């Protein structure tokens, strides 16, 4: 008689299927069930995956120094810390995170299902298991989306260049390496007087902004900046006087007033990049805004580009034994069990991965302004 294995049981398999159905349904309806991404506002995920040859050709057209992410596409997504490996120019890389469901969570699922074992309680048990499985998948998928946000905000605020650092990717084998996504260096400018507290009385925000785009063929409609940059703008004496008049020059102004004035003058309005990212180096947590302080990006439209991605092994029919696959917004989710025969306690591992790269399609129509000495 075959020994009972809970993970092969109909009730556990049904919960696994329900998790997959939820992800597929949300992806088809473009519902953000795993948290809101920043990149989703301005970059769209390509509808169709590319073959290896198509993807390689794309990278060549982009003239990337490195097509990069956290791990090599052919490497298994490791549980932290990430292992290093040799780097090849323009190599396809994969955004990937693996998270374990710990032994105590698995025991809780099994015990719960045995306690509530009447047929009338089947739905209750399936919902409980589904919730536990869902939580681990949420962490894995959010990790991939977070990596995309970090890279995209980094390249947008650094003239198309993204540099791997201990802050933005502490376990990466690429620390110190830079990817160049393409930006017209002649579209990069610096203010003559730094936007610092000592210059609040003399900086002319309107003149600085107008000077950047006066010769632009395609006029920008929006400026991306951090909250600290906006706060400086709101504190400048000349702009207050410009909006409030001389008699009320000391009165506070708000973002809506500034945007209304910019729009009246035919200048781009302000969009504040509100983003707090989190990376982990071992047990140390680091929180930061990946959009560089002291940088302003001028953009002509809301749609900046596309995230192109490679067709997965699963979609090609190349699966691993004992692995269950799912997908959310082209992010592949794989899960498998490990136990005593692998030398560990019973653990379900969930990996989320995407082999792809952002393509900044309107880069040559964008402009950048440095307003702090530290941003140069």
XYZ file of C-alpha atoms in Angstrom:
376
model
C 0.000 0.000 0.000
C 1.426 3.398 -0.981
C 2.342 5.702 1.893
C 0.112 8.768 2.272
C 1.754 11.996 1.130
C -0.171 15.152 1.976
C 1.390 17.115 -0.887
C -0.007 14.624 -3.391
C -3.419 14.702 -1.773
C -6.427 16.007 -3.723
C -7.036 18.831 -1.245
C -3.469 20.202 -1.525
C -3.435 19.845 -5.292
C -6.752 21.684 -5.492
C -5.325 24.558 -3.458
C -2.306 24.699 -5.793
C -4.602 24.867 -8.808
C -6.629 27.656 -7.206
C -3.491 29.719 -6.671
C -2.635 29.225 -10.340
C -6.147 30.178 -11.471
C -6.008 33.372 -9.410
C -2.679 34.417 -10.901
C -3.794 33.668 -14.455
C -7.090 35.522 -14.021
C -5.405 38.577 -12.506
C -2.786 38.625 -15.270
C -5.422 38.427 -18.015
C -7.379 41.305 -16.452
C -4.155 43.250 -15.749
C -5.067 43.444 -12.056
C -2.256 44.394 -9.650
C -2.858 41.794 -6.959
C 0.740 41.697 -5.759
C 1.269 45.371 -5.019
C 1.527 48.442 -7.207
C 4.676 48.861 -9.271
C 6.173 52.192 -10.279
C 7.266 50.979 -13.713
C 3.703 49.957 -14.551
C 2.760 53.623 -14.996
C 5.293 54.296 -17.728
C 6.531 50.963 -19.114
C 4.301 48.269 -20.556
C 5.155 44.598 -20.506
C 5.547 43.306 -24.056
C 2.546 41.209 -24.996
C 4.570 38.502 -26.704
C 7.788 36.872 -25.527
C 10.843 36.854 -27.753
C 12.910 33.902 -28.871
C 16.566 33.736 -27.896
C 17.708 35.037 -31.289
C 15.155 37.877 -31.254
C 16.148 38.841 -27.739
C 19.864 38.792 -28.569
C 19.228 40.973 -31.625
C 17.261 43.416 -29.498
C 20.121 43.764 -27.032
C 22.516 44.354 -29.905
C 20.332 47.135 -31.299
C 20.252 48.789 -27.881
C 24.067 48.827 -27.689
C 23.977 47.715 -24.079
C 27.236 47.474 -22.190
C 25.602 44.743 -20.117
C 22.070 43.365 -20.325
C 21.713 42.737 -16.668
C 19.847 41.593 -13.639
C 20.609 39.527 -10.617
C 21.604 36.131 -12.005
C 22.541 34.448 -15.250
C 19.518 33.063 -17.094
C 21.043 29.581 -17.106
C 21.807 29.645 -13.383
C 19.313 28.261 -10.891
C 17.715 31.074 -8.844
C 19.585 30.708 -5.540
C 18.206 31.302 -2.086
C 20.072 34.308 -0.688
C 22.924 35.063 -0.741
C 23.280 35.055 -4.523
C 26.322 33.336 -5.975
C 28.660 35.151 -8.336
C 29.639 33.952 -11.799
C 31.465 35.132 -14.880
C 29.999 38.068 -16.774
C 29.789 38.318 -20.562
C 29.006 41.557 -22.397
C 25.346 41.849 -23.480
C 24.483 38.531 -21.836
C 20.838 37.813 -21.119
C 20.210 37.876 -17.386
C 17.295 37.040 -15.189
C 15.462 38.871 -12.428
C 14.866 36.056 -9.940
C 14.044 35.540 -6.280
C 13.452 32.301 -4.414
C 11.564 32.124 -1.132
C 10.975 29.102 1.104
C 7.809 28.198 2.974
C 9.292 27.045 6.255
C 8.723 23.702 7.940
C 6.528 25.235 10.669
C 4.156 26.714 8.063
C 3.916 23.385 6.282
C 3.216 21.586 9.561
C 0.491 24.135 10.319
C -1.156 23.423 6.946
C -1.090 19.652 7.492
C -2.361 19.910 11.075
C -5.115 22.307 10.060
C -6.278 20.021 7.251
C -6.398 17.026 9.617
C -8.287 18.927 12.297
C -10.910 20.152 9.869
C -11.409 16.888 8.013
C -15.159 16.761 7.526
C -16.452 17.163 3.997
C -18.415 20.257 5.030
C -15.131 21.918 6.001
C -13.287 21.148 2.760
C -13.749 24.670 1.392
C -12.403 26.138 4.644
C -9.284 23.969 4.455
C -8.635 24.809 0.792
C -8.947 28.536 1.524
C -6.494 28.207 4.428
C -3.911 26.351 2.322
C -4.396 28.745 -0.587
C -3.704 31.746 1.650
C -0.461 30.214 2.921
C 0.716 29.352 -0.584
C -0.332 32.764 -1.864
C 1.749 34.656 0.708
C 5.003 33.037 -0.417
C 4.242 33.655 -4.094
C 3.441 37.277 -3.314
C 6.910 37.794 -1.828
C 8.605 36.155 -4.794
C 6.686 38.119 -7.443
C 7.060 41.403 -5.556
C 10.819 40.788 -5.495
C 10.974 40.631 -9.293
C 8.809 43.738 -9.672
C 10.949 45.572 -7.114
C 14.089 44.746 -9.074
C 12.500 46.177 -12.237
C 11.513 49.351 -10.371
C 15.048 49.791 -8.999
C 16.680 49.361 -12.396
C 14.222 51.542 -14.309
C 14.229 54.420 -11.817
C 18.009 54.233 -11.653
C 18.506 54.471 -15.411
C 15.866 57.204 -15.825
C 17.582 59.423 -13.260
C 21.150 58.867 -14.499
C 21.070 59.683 -18.210
C 20.197 56.129 -19.197
C 22.861 54.448 -17.086
C 22.275 51.960 -14.299
C 25.165 51.034 -12.009
C 25.030 48.040 -9.679
C 25.915 49.084 -6.133
C 25.892 47.553 -2.668
C 22.825 49.672 -1.966
C 20.645 48.722 -4.937
C 21.746 45.078 -5.352
C 24.015 44.014 -2.468
C 24.309 40.356 -3.539
C 24.911 41.025 -7.220
C 28.079 39.769 -8.918
C 27.943 42.940 -11.052
C 28.634 45.559 -8.349
C 30.527 48.416 -9.970
C 29.337 47.502 -13.479
C 27.172 49.883 -15.511
C 24.484 49.225 -18.123
C 23.945 51.979 -20.689
C 20.380 52.016 -22.039
C 20.979 54.918 -24.393
C 20.534 58.660 -23.823
C 21.594 61.679 -25.853
C 24.349 63.232 -23.717
C 23.718 66.611 -25.365
C 20.313 66.557 -23.626
C 21.957 66.672 -20.198
C 22.305 70.048 -18.480
C 23.435 71.505 -15.155
C 22.078 74.518 -13.327
C 24.397 77.492 -13.002
C 23.460 77.963 -9.336
C 22.908 74.827 -7.255
C 19.441 74.262 -5.823
C 20.579 74.411 -2.211
C 19.293 76.307 0.826
C 21.979 78.976 0.467
C 20.570 79.869 -2.972
C 16.833 79.823 -2.190
C 16.598 83.582 -2.477
C 18.248 83.826 -5.887
C 17.490 80.650 -7.872
C 15.025 81.239 -10.724
C 13.262 77.909 -11.170
C 11.285 78.982 -14.228
C 14.398 80.175 -16.061
C 16.308 76.982 -15.232
C 13.476 74.765 -16.507
C 12.834 76.808 -19.646
C 16.526 76.811 -20.480
C 16.687 73.028 -20.635
C 13.971 72.545 -23.242
C 14.043 75.760 -25.289
C 15.559 73.977 -28.295
C 13.711 70.659 -27.898
C 12.137 69.300 -31.083
C 9.498 67.431 -29.079
C 8.521 69.484 -26.049
C 8.497 67.591 -22.743
C 5.175 67.558 -20.909
C 6.320 66.272 -17.532
C 9.260 66.459 -15.119
C 10.145 63.547 -12.817
C 11.861 64.416 -9.547
C 12.147 63.395 -5.927
C 10.109 64.985 -3.153
C 13.206 66.776 -1.824
C 13.607 68.576 -5.179
C 9.975 69.669 -5.165
C 10.332 70.916 -1.585
C 13.194 73.138 -2.671
C 11.146 74.490 -5.581
C 8.313 75.388 -3.204
C 10.726 77.274 -0.953
C 12.342 79.562 -3.546
C 11.708 83.274 -3.138
C 11.521 84.197 -6.833
C 8.886 81.537 -7.588
C 6.812 82.567 -4.561
C 6.898 86.143 -5.735
C 6.082 85.052 -9.283
C 2.967 83.150 -8.162
C 1.783 85.228 -5.174
C 2.828 88.709 -6.294
C 5.207 91.088 -4.556
C 2.828 91.957 -1.719
C 2.419 88.298 -0.694
C 5.866 87.059 -1.613
C 6.348 85.250 1.716
C 3.145 83.208 1.433
C 3.616 79.454 1.072
C 2.921 77.828 -2.274
C 1.914 74.231 -3.022
C 2.564 71.772 -5.834
C -0.804 72.361 -7.505
C -0.097 76.089 -7.801
C 3.332 75.458 -9.292
C 1.953 72.976 -11.821
C -0.811 75.365 -12.804
C 1.740 78.120 -13.428
C 4.054 75.796 -15.352
C 1.163 74.680 -17.522
C 0.145 78.287 -18.164
C 3.671 79.035 -19.338
C 3.738 75.985 -21.609
C 6.333 74.241 -19.446
C 6.276 70.609 -18.261
C 4.460 69.861 -15.012
C 5.894 68.006 -12.026
C 5.505 64.318 -11.171
C 7.084 63.347 -7.859
C 8.705 59.922 -7.730
C 7.434 58.496 -4.460
C 9.249 55.195 -4.163
C 10.832 53.387 -1.238
C 12.766 50.285 -2.230
C 14.230 47.653 0.059
C 17.226 45.372 -0.384
C 18.728 42.855 2.019
C 22.392 41.989 2.460
C 22.294 38.916 4.646
C 20.237 40.185 7.579
C 20.880 43.905 7.054
C 18.009 45.813 5.471
C 18.523 48.905 3.356
C 15.712 51.284 2.346
C 16.227 53.916 -0.351
C 14.631 55.811 -3.230
C 16.225 54.485 -6.457
C 15.553 57.775 -8.287
C 18.719 59.849 -7.849
C 18.387 62.920 -5.656
C 19.112 66.201 -7.412
C 18.077 64.920 -10.842
C 15.125 66.045 -12.967
C 14.046 64.038 -16.001
C 12.018 65.823 -18.686
C 9.772 63.450 -20.663
C 7.428 64.075 -23.634
C 4.755 61.499 -22.775
C 3.614 58.998 -20.150
C 4.621 55.889 -22.110
C 8.404 55.612 -21.871
C 8.937 52.163 -23.303
C 8.499 48.419 -23.087
C 9.829 45.568 -21.003
C 10.843 42.935 -23.520
C 11.164 39.397 -22.219
C 12.424 36.013 -23.284
C 10.165 33.005 -23.760
C 10.485 30.684 -20.761
C 11.658 27.080 -20.740
C 8.219 26.094 -19.436
C 6.514 27.749 -22.411
C 8.838 25.754 -24.670
C 7.804 22.542 -22.899
C 11.104 22.184 -21.031
C 9.984 21.420 -17.481
C 11.704 19.982 -14.437
C 10.248 16.940 -12.702
C 8.365 17.733 -9.524
C 8.039 21.443 -10.326
C 4.690 23.225 -10.633
C 4.590 26.287 -12.912
C 2.392 29.372 -13.040
C 2.595 32.876 -14.459
C 1.647 36.415 -13.483
C 2.109 39.266 -15.971
C 4.788 37.222 -17.793
C 6.656 36.562 -14.520
C 7.128 32.815 -14.200
C 6.411 31.243 -10.814
C 7.814 27.793 -10.096
C 7.372 25.770 -6.907
C 8.832 22.500 -5.652
C 9.230 20.548 -2.437
C 12.381 19.558 -0.602
C 12.723 17.294 2.394
C 14.892 14.737 4.134
C 16.326 13.252 0.952
C 17.791 16.682 0.110
C 19.106 17.007 3.663
C 16.606 19.646 4.799
C 13.387 19.881 6.735
C 10.200 19.853 4.635
C 10.122 23.095 2.668
C 8.209 24.396 -0.322
C 10.391 26.655 -2.444
C 8.817 29.276 -4.693
C 10.840 31.015 -7.389
C 9.662 33.979 -9.448
C 11.711 34.979 -12.473
C 11.683 37.089 -15.607
C 14.381 37.194 -18.247
C 13.991 40.594 -19.826
C 15.143 44.142 -20.197
C 13.497 47.563 -20.169
C 13.665 49.281 -23.553
C 13.593 53.069 -23.106
C 11.922 53.901 -26.397
C 11.636 57.682 -26.023
C 15.100 58.183 -24.473
C 16.304 60.426 -27.297
C 13.372 62.793 -26.717
C 14.096 63.180 -22.984
C 16.231 65.733 -21.146
C 18.034 65.663 -17.817
C 18.903 68.457 -15.407
C 21.372 68.232 -12.497
C 20.399 70.614 -9.715
C 22.731 69.466 -6.896
C 26.518 69.138 -6.851
C 26.152 65.647 -5.312
C 24.230 64.393 -8.376
C 27.141 65.038 -10.737
